[in-house]
C-alpha positions as a printed NumPy array, in Angstrom:
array([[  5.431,   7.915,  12.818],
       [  2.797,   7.925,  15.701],
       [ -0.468,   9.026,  15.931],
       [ -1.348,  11.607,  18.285],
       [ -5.23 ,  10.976,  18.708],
       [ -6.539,   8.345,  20.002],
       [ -8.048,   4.957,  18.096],
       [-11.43 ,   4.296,  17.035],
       [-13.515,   1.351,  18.235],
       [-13.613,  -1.349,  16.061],
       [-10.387,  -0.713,  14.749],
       [ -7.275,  -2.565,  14.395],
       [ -4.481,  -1.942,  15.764],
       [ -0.76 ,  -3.288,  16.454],
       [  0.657,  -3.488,  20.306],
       [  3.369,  -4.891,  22.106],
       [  2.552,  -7.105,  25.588],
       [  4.045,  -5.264,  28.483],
       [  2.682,  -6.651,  31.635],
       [  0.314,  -9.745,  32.307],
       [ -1.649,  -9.862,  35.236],
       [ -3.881, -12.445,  36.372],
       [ -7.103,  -9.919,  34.952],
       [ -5.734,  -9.347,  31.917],
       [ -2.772,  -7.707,  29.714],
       [ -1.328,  -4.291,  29.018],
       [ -0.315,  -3.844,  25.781],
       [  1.564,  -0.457,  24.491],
       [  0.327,   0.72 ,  21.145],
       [  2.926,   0.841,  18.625],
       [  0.926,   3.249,  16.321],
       [ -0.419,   5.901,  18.468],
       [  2.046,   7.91 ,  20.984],
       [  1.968,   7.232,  24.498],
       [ -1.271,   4.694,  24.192],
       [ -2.055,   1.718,  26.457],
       [ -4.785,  -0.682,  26.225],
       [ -6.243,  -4.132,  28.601],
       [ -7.127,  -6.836,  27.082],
       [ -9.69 ,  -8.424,  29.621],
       [ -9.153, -11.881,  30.569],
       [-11.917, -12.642,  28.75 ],
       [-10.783, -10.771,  26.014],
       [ -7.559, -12.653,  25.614],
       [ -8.573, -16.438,  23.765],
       [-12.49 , -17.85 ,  23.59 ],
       [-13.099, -20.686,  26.154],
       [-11.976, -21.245,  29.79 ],
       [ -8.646, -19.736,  30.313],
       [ -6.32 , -20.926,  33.209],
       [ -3.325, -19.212,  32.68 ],
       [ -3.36 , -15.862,  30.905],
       [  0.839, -16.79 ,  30.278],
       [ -0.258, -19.85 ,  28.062],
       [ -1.36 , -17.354,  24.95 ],
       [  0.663, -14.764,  25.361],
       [  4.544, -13.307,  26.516],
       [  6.699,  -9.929,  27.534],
       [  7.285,  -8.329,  24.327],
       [  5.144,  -9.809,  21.998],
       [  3.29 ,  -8.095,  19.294],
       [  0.247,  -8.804,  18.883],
       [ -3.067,  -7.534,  16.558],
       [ -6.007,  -6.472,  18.498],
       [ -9.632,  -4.882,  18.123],
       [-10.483,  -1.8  ,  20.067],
       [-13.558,  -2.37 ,  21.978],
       [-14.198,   0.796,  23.613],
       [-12.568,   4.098,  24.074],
       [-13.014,   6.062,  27.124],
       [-10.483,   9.658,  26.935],
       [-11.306,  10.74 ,  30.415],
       [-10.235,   8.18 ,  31.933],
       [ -7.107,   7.166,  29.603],
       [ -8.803,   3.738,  29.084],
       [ -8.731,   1.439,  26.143],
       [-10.085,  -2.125,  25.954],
       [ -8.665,  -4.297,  23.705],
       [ -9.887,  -7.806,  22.427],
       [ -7.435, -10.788,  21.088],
       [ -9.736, -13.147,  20.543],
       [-12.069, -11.172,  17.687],
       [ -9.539, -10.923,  15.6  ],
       [ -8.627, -13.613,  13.119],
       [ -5.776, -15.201,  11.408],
       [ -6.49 , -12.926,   8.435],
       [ -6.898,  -9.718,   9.37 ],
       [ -3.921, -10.539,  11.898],
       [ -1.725, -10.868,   8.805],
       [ -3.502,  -8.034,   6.954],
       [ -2.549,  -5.85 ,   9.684],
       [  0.641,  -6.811,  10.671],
       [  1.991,  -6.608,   7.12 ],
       [ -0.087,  -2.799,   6.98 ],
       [  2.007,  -1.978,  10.157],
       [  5.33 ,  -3.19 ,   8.446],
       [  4.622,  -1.26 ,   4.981],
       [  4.482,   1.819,   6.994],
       [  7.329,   1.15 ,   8.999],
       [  9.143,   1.073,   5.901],
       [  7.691,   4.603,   4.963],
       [  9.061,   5.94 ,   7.727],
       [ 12.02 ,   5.439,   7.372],
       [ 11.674,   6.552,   3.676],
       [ 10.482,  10.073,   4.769],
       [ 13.754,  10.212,   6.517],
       [ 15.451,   9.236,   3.615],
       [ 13.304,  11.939,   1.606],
       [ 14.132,  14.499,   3.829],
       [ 17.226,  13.842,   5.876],
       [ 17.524,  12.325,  10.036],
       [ 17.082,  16.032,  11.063],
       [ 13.691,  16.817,   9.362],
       [ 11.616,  19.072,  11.388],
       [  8.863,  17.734,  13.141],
       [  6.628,  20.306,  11.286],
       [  7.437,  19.434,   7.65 ],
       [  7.145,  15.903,   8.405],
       [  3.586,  16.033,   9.869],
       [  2.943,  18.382,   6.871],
       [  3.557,  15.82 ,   4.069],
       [  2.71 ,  12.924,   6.185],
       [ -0.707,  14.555,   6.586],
       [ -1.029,  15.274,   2.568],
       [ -0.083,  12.161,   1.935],
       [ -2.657,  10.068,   4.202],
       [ -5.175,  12.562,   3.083],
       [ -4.722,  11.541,  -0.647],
       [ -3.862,   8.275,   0.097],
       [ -4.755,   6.636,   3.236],
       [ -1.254,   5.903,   4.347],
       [  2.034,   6.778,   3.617],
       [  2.975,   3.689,   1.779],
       [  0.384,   3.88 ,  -0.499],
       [  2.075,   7.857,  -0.659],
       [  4.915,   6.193,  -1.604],
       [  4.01 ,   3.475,  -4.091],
       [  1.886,   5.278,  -6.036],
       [  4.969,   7.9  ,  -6.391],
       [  7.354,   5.162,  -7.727],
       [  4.309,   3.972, -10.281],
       [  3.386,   7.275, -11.465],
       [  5.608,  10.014, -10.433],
       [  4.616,  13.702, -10.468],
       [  1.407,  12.859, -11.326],
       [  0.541,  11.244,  -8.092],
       [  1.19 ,  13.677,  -6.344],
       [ -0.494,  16.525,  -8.059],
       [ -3.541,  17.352,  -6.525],
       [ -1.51 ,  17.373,  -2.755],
       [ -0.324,  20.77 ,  -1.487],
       [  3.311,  19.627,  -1.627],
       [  6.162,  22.277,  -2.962],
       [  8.175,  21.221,  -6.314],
       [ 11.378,  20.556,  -3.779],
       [  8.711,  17.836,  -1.674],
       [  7.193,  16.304,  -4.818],
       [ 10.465,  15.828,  -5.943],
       [ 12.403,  14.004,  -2.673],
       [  9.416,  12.024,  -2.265],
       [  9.419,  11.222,  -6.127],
       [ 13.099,  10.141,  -5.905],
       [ 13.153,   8.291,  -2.507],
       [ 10.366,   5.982,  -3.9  ],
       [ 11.532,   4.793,  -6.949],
       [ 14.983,   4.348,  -5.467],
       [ 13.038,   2.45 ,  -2.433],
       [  9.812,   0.721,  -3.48 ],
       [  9.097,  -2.572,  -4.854],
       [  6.117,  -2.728,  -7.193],
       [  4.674,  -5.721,  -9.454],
       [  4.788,  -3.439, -11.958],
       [  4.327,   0.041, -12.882],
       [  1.76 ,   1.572, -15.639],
       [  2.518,   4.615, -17.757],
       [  0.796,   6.624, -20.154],
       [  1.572,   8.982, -22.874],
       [  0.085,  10.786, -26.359],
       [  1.873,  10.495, -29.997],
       [ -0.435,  12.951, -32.94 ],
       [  0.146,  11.483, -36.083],
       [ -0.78 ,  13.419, -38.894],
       [ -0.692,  13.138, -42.73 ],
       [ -1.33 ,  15.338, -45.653],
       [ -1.039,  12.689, -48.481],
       [ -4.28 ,  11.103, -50.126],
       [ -3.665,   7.947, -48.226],
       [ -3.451,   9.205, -45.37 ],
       [ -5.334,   6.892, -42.657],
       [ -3.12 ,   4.429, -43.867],
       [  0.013,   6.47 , -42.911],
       [ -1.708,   6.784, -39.998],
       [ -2.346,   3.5  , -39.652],
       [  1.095,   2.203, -39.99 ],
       [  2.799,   4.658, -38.148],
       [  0.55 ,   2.788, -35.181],
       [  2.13 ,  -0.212, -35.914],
       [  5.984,   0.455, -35.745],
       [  4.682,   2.287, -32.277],
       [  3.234,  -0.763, -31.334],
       [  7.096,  -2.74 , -32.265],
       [  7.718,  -5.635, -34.247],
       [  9.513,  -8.589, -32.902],
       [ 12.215,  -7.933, -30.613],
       [ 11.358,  -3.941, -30.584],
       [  9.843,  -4.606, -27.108],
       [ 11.179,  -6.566, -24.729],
       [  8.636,  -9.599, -23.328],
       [  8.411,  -8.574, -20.131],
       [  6.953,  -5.621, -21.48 ],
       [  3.338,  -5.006, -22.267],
       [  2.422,  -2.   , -25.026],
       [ -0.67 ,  -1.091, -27.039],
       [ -1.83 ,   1.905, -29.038],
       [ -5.615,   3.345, -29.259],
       [ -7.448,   6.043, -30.862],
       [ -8.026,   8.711, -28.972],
       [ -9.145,  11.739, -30.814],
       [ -7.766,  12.62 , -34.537],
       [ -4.905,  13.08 , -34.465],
       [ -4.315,  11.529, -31.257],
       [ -3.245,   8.126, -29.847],
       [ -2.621,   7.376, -26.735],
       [  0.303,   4.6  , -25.921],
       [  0.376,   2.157, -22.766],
       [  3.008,   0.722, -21.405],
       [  3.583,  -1.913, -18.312],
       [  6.602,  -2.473, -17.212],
       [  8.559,  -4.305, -14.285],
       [  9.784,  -0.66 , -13.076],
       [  9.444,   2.933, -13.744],
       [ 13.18 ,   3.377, -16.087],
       [ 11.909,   0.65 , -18.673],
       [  8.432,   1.86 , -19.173],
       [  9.943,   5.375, -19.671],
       [ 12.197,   3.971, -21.9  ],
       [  9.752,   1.894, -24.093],
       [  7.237,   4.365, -24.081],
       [  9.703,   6.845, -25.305],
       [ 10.733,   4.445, -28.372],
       [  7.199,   3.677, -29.087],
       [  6.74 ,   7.293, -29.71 ],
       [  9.927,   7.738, -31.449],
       [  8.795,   4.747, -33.543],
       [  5.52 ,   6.356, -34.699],
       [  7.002,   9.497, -35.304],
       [  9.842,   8.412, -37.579],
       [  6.993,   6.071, -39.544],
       [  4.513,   9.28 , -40.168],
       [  7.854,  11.786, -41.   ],
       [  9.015,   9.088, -43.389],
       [  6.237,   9.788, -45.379],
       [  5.911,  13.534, -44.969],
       [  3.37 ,  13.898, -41.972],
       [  3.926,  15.096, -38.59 ],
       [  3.761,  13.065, -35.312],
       [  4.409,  14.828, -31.688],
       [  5.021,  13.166, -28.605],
       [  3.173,  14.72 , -25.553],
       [  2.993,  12.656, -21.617],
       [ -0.667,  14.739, -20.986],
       [ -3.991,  13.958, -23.351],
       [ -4.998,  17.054, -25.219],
       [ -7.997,  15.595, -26.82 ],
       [-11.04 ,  16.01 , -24.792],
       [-13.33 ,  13.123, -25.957],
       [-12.868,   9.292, -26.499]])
């Protein structure tokens, strides 16, 4: 995907040399659609420069800070030298990441996608987000949910949904869900109590890569935590937590539900 506007100065932004004169370079944006920029001579490395062809080559990409903008007359002037080796790598890794999401809305939404539907989502998604890979990742981490407050249809939410967690790599993923535990016998709080406990697993109910806690909510709610390496296994354990705690509190003649949304409204 390519921008259509034009960038904003002081921004970043990712471009490929295409000619080098003895003035300067022309460098072809890779983010924004038919967009060329100069970078000055001066602009190119600090110091006395002899050569402009000692810092840079044909076809290389390169990381550069928009120093002024001018629409009417097509022109954008670039700088090399203000930019440094971090925000270099910050960018250039930004640029890859949504490289990759492009080629994941394809994926979502098949080679032949219209050009309206994809600006559509793309646009919801860099509205909520700030770029489609964020879109993306926080799809694979939380699903549905992430993408509830976009104006996406079911059939969107769901290609997106599925395309990510087939797709993305996350450190790990966080999910949340409710168990009520409730019990009419004297001793209640301690049915309670223990029912929290075989949620929360003895040794070798959860696996160690797998990080799980229960808290009070609200009575007769607790709310379960789970962080997992991927999206499956923190379904999965947060789904046996909840089993756990509801076969504890039925054992004893209460009544435990599992619910993914909070009803409770205060901590």
């Amino acid at each position: 995907m390519k921008y259509s506007g034009w960038p904003e100065n002081g921004e970043l932004v990712v471009g490929k040399i295409d000619e080098i004169e003895d003035f300067g370079v022309f460098v072809d944006l890779e983010e924004y659609e038919d967009k060329r920029g100069l970078i000055h001579i001066s602009e190119v490395a600090s110091g006395w420069i002899k050569n402009v062809r000692d810092h840079v080559n044909p076809g290389m990409t390169v990381v550069c800070k928009v120093l002024d903008v001018d629409e009417s007359s097509q022109q954008i002037d670039l700088s090399l030298k203000d930019v440094n080796d971090h925000q270099r790598s910050d960018k250039i890794q930004e640029w890859k990441n949504e490289r990759k999401a492009d080629n994941w809305m394809l994926l979502a939404f098949g080679e032949d996608v219209s050009d309206e539907q994809y600006q559509s989502v793309a646009t919801e998604l860099l509205g909520q987000f700030g770029s489609l890979y964020d879109g993306f990742e926080e799809a694979a981490i939380h699903g549905e949910e992430a993408l509830d407050s976009t104006d996406l249809d079911d059939d969107e939410v769901a290609a997106l949904v599925e395309t990510a967690r087939d797709n993305v790599s996350v450190p790990y993923v966080n999910v949340t869900g409710y168990v009520d535990l409730e019990s009419p016998n004297p001793d209640g709080v301690d049915d309670v109590k223990e029912a929290m406990q075989a949620a929360e697993g003895d040794d070798g109910d959860v696996p160690d890569e797998v990080d799980l806690g229960v808290t009070y909510v609200g009575a007769p709610e607790y709310r379960i935590k789970v962080q997992a390496p991927n999206y499956k296994t923190a379904e999965s354990e947060l789904e046996a937590s909840a089993g756990r705690a509801r076969e504890a509190i039925e054992a004893v003649g209460g009544e435990g539900a599992y619910h993914r949304e909070r009803h409770t409204d205060d901590e």
